[in-house]
Coordinates of C-alpha atoms in Angstrom, one line a residue:
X745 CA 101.5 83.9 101.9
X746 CA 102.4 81.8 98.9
X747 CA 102.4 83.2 95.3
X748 CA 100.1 81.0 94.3
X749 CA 97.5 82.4 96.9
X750 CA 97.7 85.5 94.8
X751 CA 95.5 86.9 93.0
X752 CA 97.2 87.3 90.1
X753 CA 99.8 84.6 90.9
X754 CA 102.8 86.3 91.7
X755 CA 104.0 90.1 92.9
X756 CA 104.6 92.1 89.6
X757 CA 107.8 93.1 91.3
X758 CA 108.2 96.8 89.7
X759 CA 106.3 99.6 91.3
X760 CA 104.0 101.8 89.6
X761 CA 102.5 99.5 87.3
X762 CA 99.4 99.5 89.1
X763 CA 97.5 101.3 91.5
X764 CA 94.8 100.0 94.4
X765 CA 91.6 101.9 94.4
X766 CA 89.6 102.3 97.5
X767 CA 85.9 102.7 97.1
X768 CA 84.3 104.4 100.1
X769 CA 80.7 103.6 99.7
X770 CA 82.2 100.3 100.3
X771 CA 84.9 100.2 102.9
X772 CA 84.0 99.4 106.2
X773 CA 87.0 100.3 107.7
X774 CA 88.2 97.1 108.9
X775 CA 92.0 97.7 108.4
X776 CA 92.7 94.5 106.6
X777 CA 94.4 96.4 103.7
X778 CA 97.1 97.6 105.6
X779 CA 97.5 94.2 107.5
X780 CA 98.4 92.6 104.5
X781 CA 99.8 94.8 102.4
X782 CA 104.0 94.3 102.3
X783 CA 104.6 97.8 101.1
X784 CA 102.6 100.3 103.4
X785 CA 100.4 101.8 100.6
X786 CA 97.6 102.0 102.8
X787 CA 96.4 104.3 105.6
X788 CA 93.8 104.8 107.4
X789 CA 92.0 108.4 107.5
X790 CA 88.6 110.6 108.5
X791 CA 86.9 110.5 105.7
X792 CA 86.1 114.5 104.8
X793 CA 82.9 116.5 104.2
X794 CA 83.8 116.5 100.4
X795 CA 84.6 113.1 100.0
X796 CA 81.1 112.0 102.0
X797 CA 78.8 114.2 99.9
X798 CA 80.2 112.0 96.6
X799 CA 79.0 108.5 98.3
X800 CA 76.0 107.1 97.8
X801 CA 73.0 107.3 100.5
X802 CA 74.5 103.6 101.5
X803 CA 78.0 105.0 101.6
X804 CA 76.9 108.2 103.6
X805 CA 74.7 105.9 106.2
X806 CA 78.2 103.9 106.8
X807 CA 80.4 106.6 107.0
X808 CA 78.3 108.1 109.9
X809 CA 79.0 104.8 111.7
X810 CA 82.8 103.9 110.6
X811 CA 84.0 107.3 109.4
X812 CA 87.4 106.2 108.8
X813 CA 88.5 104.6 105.9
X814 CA 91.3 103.5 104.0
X815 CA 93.3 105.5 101.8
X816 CA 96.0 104.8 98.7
X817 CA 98.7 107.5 100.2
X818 CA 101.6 105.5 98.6
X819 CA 100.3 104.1 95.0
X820 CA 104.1 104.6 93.2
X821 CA 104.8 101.7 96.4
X822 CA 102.1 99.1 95.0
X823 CA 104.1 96.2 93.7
X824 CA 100.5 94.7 92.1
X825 CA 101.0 91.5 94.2
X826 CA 97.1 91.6 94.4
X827 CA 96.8 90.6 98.5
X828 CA 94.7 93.6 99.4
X829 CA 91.8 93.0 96.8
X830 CA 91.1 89.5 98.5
X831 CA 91.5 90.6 101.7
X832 CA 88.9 93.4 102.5
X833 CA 85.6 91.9 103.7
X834 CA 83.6 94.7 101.5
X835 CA 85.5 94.0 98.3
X836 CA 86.0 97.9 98.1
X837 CA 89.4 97.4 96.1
X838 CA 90.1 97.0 93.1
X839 CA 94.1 97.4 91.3
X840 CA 93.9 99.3 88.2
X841 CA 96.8 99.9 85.5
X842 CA 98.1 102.9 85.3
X843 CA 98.2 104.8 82.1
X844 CA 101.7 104.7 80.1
X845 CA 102.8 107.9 78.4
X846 CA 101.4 111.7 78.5
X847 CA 97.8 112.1 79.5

């Protein structure tokens, strides 16, 4: 894919500035994260008791049906180069900045 079919334009190129968030009530488990992401900061995972209590009825009623879904398990890997966010079906993610300094 070309930089300018980006998101954002171009890859950040530093790690760790940003981090993709998954939003379960959303993801439909399709796998299209981890297809297009170059730096293997997605997997796909059960989603757990806990986790489906938090969802919405929506989000409950899909994770019956497609209870895997995809999880950040490497977000100091994300290079911010934006191709997951267009890429899932259920726009279920969204790259946030992390915070600089001491929480």
């Amino acid at each position: 894919m070309r930089s300018s079919d980006r998101p954002n334009g171009h890859c950040d190129g530093h790690a760790g500035k940003l981090v993709p968030v998954v939003d379960h009530d959303r993801c439909g488990s399709k796998e299209d994260c981890m297809a297009v992401c170059p730096y293997n900061v997605f997997e796909m995972d059960t989603i757990t008791k806990e986790e489906k209590a938090d969802l919405s009825l929506k989000g409950r009623v899909k994770a019956y049906f497609l209870p895997d879904k995809a999880y950040v398990v490497r977000p100091e890997a994300c290079h911010a180069c934006g191709l997951c966010v267009p890429a899932c079906p259920e726009r279920a993610i969204t790259l946030r900045r992390l915070p600089v300094g001491p929480l």
